[in-house]
Amino acid sequence: MSENWKDWNGGKFLPVPENAVGDVRLRSGKVMKGVVAKEVMWGRPKCPVAANDNYRNGGEIVAYSFGGEAA
C-alpha cells in the first residue's frame, strides 16, 4: 500500500474516509501498516499527548497512503 505517500501537515482533521485502511508514516520514520483511518491521531497537538508519544508510537503523522475501506 505504501507506494503512493501523501505528505501530511496537519491541516484538515481527517484527510480520508473514516473507514479507509492504509499506512501512516510517523516523524520517527516508523510506518504503521494496515490501520483504519479513524483509529489514528491525525491532529497536531500543541503539547505532548500520550497518543503522540515519541517513545510509545513514534510521534505525529507526517505522511499517509490509504486505499480500501474496512469491512
CSV table of C-alpha atoms in Angstrom, one decimal:
chain,number,residue,atom,x,y,z
A,1,MET,CA,0.0,0.0,0.0
A,2,SER,CA,2.8,2.4,0.9
A,3,GLU,CA,3.8,3.3,-2.7
A,4,ASN,CA,1.7,6.5,-3.0
A,5,TRP,CA,2.7,8.6,0.0
A,6,LYS,CA,1.0,11.9,0.6
A,7,ASP,CA,2.6,14.4,2.9
A,8,TRP,CA,0.5,15.4,5.9
A,9,ASN,CA,1.0,18.8,7.6
A,10,GLY,CA,-1.9,18.6,10.0
A,11,GLY,CA,-4.5,20.7,8.0
A,12,LYS,CA,-7.9,19.1,7.8
A,13,PHE,CA,-8.7,16.8,10.7
A,14,LEU,CA,-9.2,13.6,8.7
A,15,PRO,CA,-7.9,13.6,5.1
A,16,VAL,CA,-9.5,10.3,4.1
A,17,PRO,CA,-12.8,8.5,4.9
A,18,GLU,CA,-13.1,7.2,8.4
A,19,ASN,CA,-13.1,3.6,7.4
A,20,ALA,CA,-10.2,3.8,4.9
A,21,VAL,CA,-7.5,1.3,5.5
A,22,GLY,CA,-3.9,2.1,4.8
A,23,ASP,CA,-0.5,3.1,6.2
A,24,VAL,CA,0.8,6.1,8.1
A,25,ARG,CA,4.4,7.3,8.4
A,26,LEU,CA,5.4,8.9,11.7
A,27,ARG,CA,8.0,11.6,12.3
A,28,SER,CA,10.3,9.0,13.8
A,29,GLY,CA,10.3,7.1,10.5
A,30,LYS,CA,8.1,4.3,11.8
A,31,VAL,CA,5.4,3.1,9.4
A,32,MET,CA,2.1,1.8,10.8
A,33,LYS,CA,0.6,-0.6,8.3
A,34,GLY,CA,-3.0,-1.6,7.8
A,35,VAL,CA,-4.5,0.9,10.1
A,36,VAL,CA,-8.1,2.2,10.0
A,37,ALA,CA,-8.1,6.0,9.5
A,38,LYS,CA,-10.4,6.8,12.4
A,39,GLU,CA,-8.2,4.8,14.8
A,40,VAL,CA,-5.1,7.0,14.5
A,41,MET,CA,-4.5,10.5,15.8
A,42,TRP,CA,-4.4,13.0,12.9
A,43,GLY,CA,-4.2,16.2,14.9
A,44,ARG,CA,-1.0,18.0,15.7
A,45,PRO,CA,-1.3,18.8,19.5
A,46,LYS,CA,0.4,21.9,20.8
A,47,CYS,CA,1.6,20.0,23.9
A,48,PRO,CA,2.6,16.4,24.5
A,49,VAL,CA,-0.2,13.9,24.3
A,50,ALA,CA,0.1,10.2,25.1
A,51,ALA,CA,-1.3,9.2,21.6
A,52,ASN,CA,1.6,11.1,20.0
A,53,ASP,CA,4.3,10.0,22.5
A,54,ASN,CA,7.6,9.5,20.6
A,55,TYR,CA,8.6,6.7,22.9
A,56,ARG,CA,5.4,4.7,22.5
A,57,ASN,CA,4.5,5.1,18.9
A,58,GLY,CA,6.9,7.3,17.1
A,59,GLY,CA,5.2,10.7,17.2
A,60,GLU,CA,3.0,12.6,14.8
A,61,ILE,CA,1.9,11.6,11.3
A,62,VAL,CA,4.0,13.1,8.5
A,63,ALA,CA,2.7,11.1,5.5
A,64,TYR,CA,-0.1,8.6,4.7
A,65,SER,CA,-1.1,6.1,2.0
A,66,PHE,CA,-4.7,4.9,2.0
A,67,GLY,CA,-6.6,2.8,-0.4
A,68,GLY,CA,-9.5,0.5,0.6
A,69,GLU,CA,-12.1,0.6,3.3
A,70,ALA,CA,-12.5,-1.6,6.4
A,71,ALA,CA,-15.1,-4.4,6.1
